[in-house]
Tab-separated table of C-alpha atoms and ligand atoms in Angstrom:
chain	number	residue	atom	x	y	z
O	232	ALA	CA	101.668	79.232	87.590
O	233	ALA	CA	98.620	81.060	86.352
O	234	ASP	CA	96.334	80.431	89.282
O	235	ASP	CA	96.104	83.402	91.476
O	236	ASP	CA	93.991	85.288	93.736
O	237	GLU	CA	96.590	85.903	96.384
O	238	PRO	CA	99.793	87.249	94.814
O	239	LYS	CA	101.705	87.009	98.126
O	240	ARG	CA	101.461	83.228	98.292
O	241	PRO	CA	103.174	80.752	96.006
O	242	PRO	CA	100.862	79.189	93.438
O	243	PRO	CA	98.888	76.222	94.745
O	244	PRO	CA	100.411	72.835	93.922
O	245	SER	CA	97.647	71.776	91.564
O	246	ARG	CA	94.595	73.011	89.737
O	247	THR	CA	92.284	70.861	91.814
O	248	GLN	CA	93.381	72.511	95.010
O	249	SER	CA	92.982	76.044	93.746
O	250	LYS	CA	89.730	77.850	94.148
O	251	SER	CA	88.693	81.139	92.696
O	252	ARG	CA	87.012	83.169	95.403
O	253	ASN	CA	85.224	85.236	92.812
O	254	ASN	CA	83.537	83.492	89.941
O	255	SER	CA	83.460	86.632	87.849
O	256	LEU	CA	87.258	86.678	87.854
O	257	ASN	CA	88.174	83.475	86.105
O	258	ALA	CA	91.333	82.276	87.817
O	259	ARG	CA	92.326	80.041	84.929
O	260	THR	CA	93.039	82.804	82.457
O	261	SER	CA	96.751	83.238	81.728
O	262	PRO	CA	99.106	85.466	79.701
O	263	ASP	CA	99.023	82.824	76.924
O	264	ASP	CA	95.362	83.643	76.333
O	265	PHE	CA	96.376	87.087	75.052
O	266	GLU	CA	98.331	88.556	72.203
O	267	PHE	CA	100.137	91.562	73.656
O	268	GLY	CA	100.520	94.757	71.651
O	269	ARG	CA	101.797	98.279	72.116
O	270	VAL	CA	102.436	100.015	75.420
O	271	LEU	CA	99.529	102.309	76.338
O	272	GLY	CA	100.992	103.753	79.498
O	273	GLU	CA	103.861	103.438	81.922
O	274	GLY	CA	104.024	103.836	85.687
O	275	SER	CA	106.881	103.493	88.143
O	276	TYR	CA	106.136	99.832	88.851
O	277	SER	CA	103.954	98.841	85.964
O	278	GLU	CA	103.087	99.227	82.331
O	279	VAL	CA	99.750	99.027	80.549
O	280	ARG	CA	99.665	97.164	77.242
O	281	LEU	CA	97.074	96.678	74.585
O	282	ALA	CA	96.163	92.982	74.485
O	283	LYS	CA	93.827	90.904	72.374
O	284	HIS	CA	92.050	87.988	73.987
O	285	ARG	CA	92.727	85.192	71.482
O	286	ALA	CA	89.502	83.288	72.018
O	287	THR	CA	87.143	86.251	71.600
O	288	GLN	CA	89.343	88.738	69.671
O	289	GLN	CA	88.220	91.296	72.255
O	290	GLU	CA	90.813	93.977	73.033
O	291	TYR	CA	91.726	95.002	76.566
O	292	ALA	CA	94.237	97.134	78.428
O	293	VAL	CA	96.411	94.880	80.580
O	294	LYS	CA	98.273	96.378	83.518
O	295	ILE	CA	101.461	94.385	84.051
O	296	ILE	CA	103.237	94.776	87.352
O	297	GLU	CA	106.718	93.379	87.974
O	298	LYS	CA	106.721	91.476	91.269
O	299	VAL	CA	110.370	92.247	91.941
O	300	HIS	CA	109.596	95.990	91.960
O	301	LEU	CA	106.610	95.509	94.229
O	302	VAL	CA	108.658	93.587	96.735
O	303	ARG	CA	111.732	95.803	96.526
O	304	HIS	CA	109.739	98.997	97.009
O	305	GLU	CA	107.211	97.498	99.424
O	306	LYS	CA	104.366	98.256	97.038
O	307	MET	CA	102.590	94.914	97.357
O	308	PRO	CA	99.851	96.556	99.473
O	309	VAL	CA	99.278	99.099	96.673
O	310	ALA	CA	98.732	96.333	94.123
O	311	MET	CA	96.477	94.430	96.524
O	312	ALA	CA	94.442	97.571	97.236
O	313	GLU	CA	94.047	98.244	93.549
O	314	LYS	CA	92.723	94.787	92.946
O	315	ASN	CA	90.469	94.846	96.008
O	316	THR	CA	88.881	98.152	95.072
O	317	LEU	CA	88.373	97.084	91.457
O	318	VAL	CA	86.815	93.807	92.550
O	319	ARG	CA	84.517	95.672	94.906
O	320	LEU	CA	83.408	98.000	92.116
O	321	GLY	CA	82.507	94.914	90.113
O	322	THR	CA	80.846	95.044	86.715
O	323	GLY	CA	78.827	97.985	87.713
O	324	HIS	CA	79.463	101.326	86.046
O	325	PRO	CA	80.231	102.645	82.556
O	326	GLY	CA	82.344	105.448	84.003
O	327	ILE	CA	84.746	103.177	85.844
O	328	VAL	CA	87.377	100.943	84.267
O	329	ARG	CA	86.276	97.380	84.877
O	330	LEU	CA	88.557	94.551	85.967
O	331	HIS	CA	87.879	91.470	83.843
O	332	TRP	CA	90.529	89.030	85.077
O	333	THR	CA	93.637	88.895	87.193
O	334	PHE	CA	96.405	86.316	86.928
O	335	GLN	CA	100.116	86.049	87.459
O	336	ASP	CA	103.202	84.231	86.310
O	337	ASP	CA	106.452	83.856	88.219
O	338	TRP	CA	107.522	87.446	87.521
O	339	ARG	CA	104.442	89.568	87.050
O	340	LEU	CA	100.885	90.352	88.067
O	341	TYR	CA	98.379	90.986	85.292
O	342	PHE	CA	95.182	93.054	85.588
O	343	VAL	CA	92.970	92.806	82.499
O	344	LEU	CA	91.012	96.060	82.257
O	345	ASP	CA	88.559	97.811	79.951
O	346	LEU	CA	90.397	99.459	77.091
O	347	ALA	CA	89.893	103.229	76.833
O	348	ARG	CA	91.116	103.959	73.334
O	349	ASN	CA	91.237	107.719	73.539
O	350	GLY	CA	93.764	107.931	76.336
O	351	GLU	CA	94.006	110.394	79.194
O	352	LEU	CA	91.844	113.491	79.615
O	353	GLN	CA	95.046	115.307	80.632
O	354	THR	CA	96.460	114.841	77.124
O	355	ARG	CA	93.325	116.388	75.588
O	356	ILE	CA	93.379	119.387	77.926
O	357	SER	CA	97.089	119.919	77.191
O	358	ARG	CA	96.592	119.707	73.423
O	359	LEU	CA	93.483	121.871	73.285
O	360	GLY	CA	94.431	124.339	76.023
O	361	SER	CA	91.034	123.975	77.645
O	362	LEU	CA	87.728	122.207	76.947
O	363	SER	CA	84.465	123.738	75.739
O	364	LEU	CA	82.002	124.640	78.471
O	365	ASP	CA	79.483	122.052	77.203
O	366	CYS	CA	82.076	119.301	77.176
O	367	SER	CA	83.374	120.307	80.637
O	368	ARG	CA	79.789	120.153	81.912
O	369	VAL	CA	79.197	116.650	80.538
O	370	TYR	CA	82.561	115.400	81.830
O	371	ALA	CA	81.876	116.877	85.272
O	372	ALA	CA	78.457	115.163	85.223
O	373	GLN	CA	80.006	111.831	84.209
O	374	ILE	CA	82.528	112.134	87.038
O	375	VAL	CA	79.709	112.940	89.494
O	376	ASP	CA	77.725	109.907	88.325
O	377	ALA	CA	80.747	107.592	88.599
O	378	LEU	CA	81.710	108.996	92.026
O	379	ASP	CA	78.168	108.508	93.281
O	380	TYR	CA	78.375	104.841	92.298
O	381	MET	CA	81.920	104.387	93.623
O	382	HIS	CA	81.120	106.013	96.957
O	383	SER	CA	77.926	103.957	97.288
O	384	LYS	CA	80.193	100.885	97.105
O	385	GLY	CA	82.364	102.283	99.891
O	386	VAL	CA	85.312	103.107	97.638
O	387	ILE	CA	87.238	106.397	97.723
O	388	HIS	CA	89.626	107.029	94.821
O	389	ARG	CA	91.898	109.572	96.591
O	390	ASP	CA	93.921	110.516	93.514
O	391	LEU	CA	91.384	111.762	90.991
O	392	LYS	CA	93.016	113.866	88.291
O	393	PRO	CA	92.857	114.181	84.499
O	394	GLU	CA	95.690	111.601	84.116
O	395	ASN	CA	93.387	109.059	85.779
O	396	LEU	CA	90.360	109.969	83.692
O	397	LEU	CA	90.542	107.960	80.475
O	398	LEU	CA	88.383	108.438	77.385
O	399	ASP	CA	86.703	105.499	75.649
O	400	ASP	CA	85.795	105.111	71.945
O	401	ALA	CA	82.919	107.574	72.300
O	402	PHE	CA	85.077	110.012	74.328
O	403	ARG	CA	83.222	109.204	77.547
O	404	ILE	CA	85.037	109.246	80.874
O	405	LYS	CA	86.419	106.079	82.476
O	406	ILE	CA	88.007	106.472	85.880
O	407	THR	CA	91.128	104.367	86.372
O	408	ASP	CA	94.092	103.789	88.682
O	409	PHE	CA	92.705	102.556	91.949
O	410	GLY	CA	96.183	101.900	93.370
O	411	THR	CA	95.514	104.742	95.779
O	412	GLY	CA	91.918	103.723	96.400
O	413	LYS	CA	90.572	102.987	99.813
O	414	VAL	CA	87.747	100.679	100.767
O	415	LEU	CA	85.883	102.302	103.652
O	416	GLY	CA	85.999	100.287	106.838
O	417	SER	CA	89.159	98.409	105.858
O	418	ALA	CA	92.265	98.656	107.971
O	419	ASP	CA	94.782	100.259	105.691
O	420	GLU	CA	98.378	100.925	106.585
O	421	ARG	CA	98.889	103.118	103.556
O	422	THR	CA	96.411	105.684	104.897
O	423	LYS	CA	98.945	107.279	107.222
O	424	THR	CA	101.571	107.946	104.602
O	425	PHE	CA	99.370	108.636	101.599
O	426	VAL	CA	99.662	111.989	99.800
O	427	GLY	CA	97.919	112.471	96.482
O	428	THR	CA	98.949	114.744	93.635
O	429	ALA	CA	99.701	118.300	94.816
O	430	GLN	CA	97.322	120.153	92.474
O	431	TYR	CA	94.307	118.046	93.485
O	432	VAL	CA	95.025	117.224	97.120
O	433	SER	CA	92.499	118.383	99.700
O	434	PRO	CA	93.387	120.601	102.682
O	435	GLU	CA	92.268	117.949	105.214
O	436	LEU	CA	94.715	115.431	103.772
O	437	LEU	CA	97.537	117.961	104.046
O	438	GLU	CA	96.596	119.054	107.553
O	439	ASP	CA	95.383	115.901	109.315
O	440	GLY	CA	96.134	113.088	106.877
O	441	GLU	CA	92.368	112.524	106.737
O	442	THR	CA	90.589	111.421	103.591
O	443	SER	CA	86.929	110.750	103.016
O	444	LYS	CA	84.539	110.611	100.085
O	445	SER	CA	84.564	114.380	100.246
O	446	SER	CA	88.245	114.495	99.208
O	447	ASP	CA	87.136	113.153	95.825
O	448	LEU	CA	84.669	116.086	95.625
O	449	TRP	CA	87.527	118.522	96.226
O	450	ALA	CA	89.402	116.922	93.340
O	451	LEU	CA	86.265	117.243	91.187
O	452	GLY	CA	86.269	120.994	91.905
O	453	CYS	CA	89.936	121.205	90.836
O	454	ILE	CA	89.254	119.186	87.668
O	455	LEU	CA	86.207	121.262	86.658
O	456	TYR	CA	88.248	124.432	87.146
O	457	GLN	CA	91.074	123.015	85.025
O	458	MET	CA	88.881	121.796	82.159
O	459	ILE	CA	87.365	125.282	81.765
O	460	ALA	CA	90.314	127.515	82.680
O	461	GLY	CA	92.994	125.381	81.049
O	462	ARG	CA	95.212	125.714	84.092
O	463	PHE	CA	95.401	124.315	87.629
O	464	ALA	CA	93.309	125.971	90.355
O	465	PHE	CA	96.271	125.574	92.729
O	466	GLN	CA	99.800	125.706	91.354
O	467	GLY	CA	103.034	126.843	92.970
O	468	LEU	CA	106.620	126.526	91.773
O	469	THR	CA	107.105	123.492	93.994
O	470	ASP	CA	104.754	120.949	95.554
O	471	TYR	CA	105.358	122.647	98.902
O	472	LEU	CA	104.209	126.017	97.538
O	473	THR	CA	101.211	124.368	95.878
O	474	TRP	CA	100.253	122.821	99.243
O	475	GLN	CA	100.465	126.262	100.881
O	476	LYS	CA	97.982	127.611	98.337
O	477	VAL	CA	95.633	124.663	98.874
O	478	LYS	CA	95.721	125.159	102.655
O	479	ARG	CA	95.000	128.879	102.267
O	480	LEU	CA	92.367	128.284	99.573
O	481	GLU	CA	94.396	130.638	97.429
O	482	TYR	CA	93.026	130.570	93.888
O	483	THR	CA	91.304	132.988	91.516
O	484	PHE	CA	89.100	132.604	88.465
O	485	PRO	CA	90.188	133.908	85.072
O	486	ASP	CA	88.004	136.599	83.469
O	487	GLY	CA	85.030	135.184	81.607
O	488	PHE	CA	84.832	131.952	83.655
O	489	ASP	CA	81.211	130.794	83.426
O	490	GLU	CA	79.239	132.061	86.448
O	491	GLN	CA	77.391	128.810	87.161
O	492	ALA	CA	80.569	126.785	86.860
O	493	LYS	CA	82.221	129.274	89.198
O	494	ASP	CA	79.446	128.823	91.746
O	495	LEU	CA	79.827	125.043	91.570
O	496	VAL	CA	83.631	125.189	91.926
O	497	GLN	CA	83.183	127.488	94.940
O	498	ARG	CA	80.787	124.978	96.535
O	499	LEU	CA	83.280	122.133	96.003
O	500	LEU	CA	86.497	123.909	96.987
O	501	VAL	CA	85.307	124.382	100.561
O	502	ARG	CA	87.691	123.887	103.458
O	503	ASN	CA	85.299	121.901	105.664
O	504	PRO	CA	84.870	118.514	103.916
O	505	ALA	CA	81.355	118.079	105.363
O	506	GLU	CA	80.187	121.306	103.728
O	507	ARG	CA	81.212	120.449	100.169
O	508	LEU	CA	78.281	120.053	97.803
O	509	GLY	CA	77.476	116.345	97.620
O	510	ALA	CA	79.260	115.407	100.849
O	511	GLY	CA	76.122	114.652	102.887
O	512	LEU	CA	74.717	111.172	103.496
O	513	PRO	CA	72.190	109.969	100.896
O	514	GLY	CA	68.821	111.527	101.666
O	515	SER	CA	70.289	114.495	103.530
O	516	PRO	CA	69.995	118.031	102.121
O	517	ASN	CA	73.635	118.094	100.975
O	518	ASP	CA	73.797	114.679	99.284
O	519	MET	CA	74.845	113.736	95.735
O	520	GLN	CA	71.322	114.568	94.527
O	521	ALA	CA	71.941	118.158	95.633
O	522	LEU	CA	75.161	118.147	93.613
O	523	ARG	CA	73.335	116.796	90.546
O	524	ALA	CA	70.678	119.493	91.041
O	525	HIS	CA	73.195	122.377	90.837
O	526	THR	CA	72.216	124.927	88.144
O	527	PHE	CA	75.459	124.240	86.231
O	528	PHE	CA	74.003	120.776	85.500
O	529	ALA	CA	70.517	122.060	84.549
O	530	SER	CA	70.871	120.895	80.921
O	531	ILE	CA	72.253	117.446	81.830
O	532	LYS	CA	70.013	114.467	81.123
O	533	TRP	CA	71.225	112.136	83.849
O	534	GLY	CA	69.218	109.167	82.542
O	535	THR	CA	71.001	109.136	79.181
O	536	LEU	CA	74.375	110.471	80.322
O	537	TRP	CA	76.194	107.310	79.147
O	538	SER	CA	74.427	106.968	75.787
O	539	ASP	CA	74.107	110.597	74.634
O	540	PRO	CA	77.004	111.812	72.484
O	541	VAL	CA	79.661	113.900	74.225
O	542	PRO	CA	79.688	117.532	72.949
O	543	PRO	CA	82.750	118.601	70.934
O	544	LEU	CA	85.781	118.886	73.208
O	545	GLU	CA	86.801	122.280	71.812
U	831	ADE	N1	96.404	103.506	79.973
U	831	ADE	C1	96.285	103.117	81.243
U	831	ADE	N2	95.172	102.407	81.419
U	831	ADE	C2	94.553	102.338	80.234
U	831	ADE	C3	93.345	101.751	79.762
U	831	ADE	N3	92.548	101.085	80.595
U	831	ADE	N4	93.022	101.911	78.484
U	831	ADE	C4	93.832	102.599	77.679
U	831	ADE	N5	94.960	103.177	78.048
U	831	ADE	C5	95.325	103.030	79.315
């Protein structure tokens, strides 16, 4: 029952009748090809486990989703969207968790992903209190570079936050969790009901239910603020009160917050999505190049961003 590209349908009757629609995702891989290890993370409908591919001894993170939960909670579209966005992103970017294979058995779906051994950025911020300015700068640059790629492929993440920013062996960023992702131009039922995480949600999503690439730039502003300040830009006692602050753009900078970082945050946390730095179409004056050219990034070497060492986190 390992053949799959279409989790909704029963497995095809025989190997010869099954076709993989994407050669890069070998449909004949199965759970038996892996030795499963410890749990790396847990979600409401899934868990992520360390797994070693027996044939190559290569280690991966495998997201395992129980079908019964998906069906019971009507989350099948979420799983499909996650796979579709990951497939669309392809093999392409060091800052984005890559999907190597998908398969299923009678009970579960399996997504074999890049392993990011150093866990979530959120854990690091919590442990350290905040990150050094140099590290925050490099992480912001890595997020910008990955977003540029992602957006060029027509994918919006919609729930960017430090829990979804993993750290690899070299402590570089890998964006994960595309269950909330949206492929531009696709009809998507989930769009109408989607609400991200309160501290990172954009005002347009709260007010009109609209999301665009620019919503990911809002989240970037919130994340940059948090890495440096060690606290959320927008935080109320309840999600409702947090949303009120987001809608009113009610946030302040702590004393000593770097001036260039402050300027960048202020150009990202802008109410009108079209006016956020980086939100313009490629080639326009407000495109991602303009974001890369911000003075906060003056010391960043964009060409070697994914091979240069990351500065100390603290
Ligand atoms: N937790 C969730 N996804 C992960 C991944 N790809 N690598 C390591 N830990 C994870």
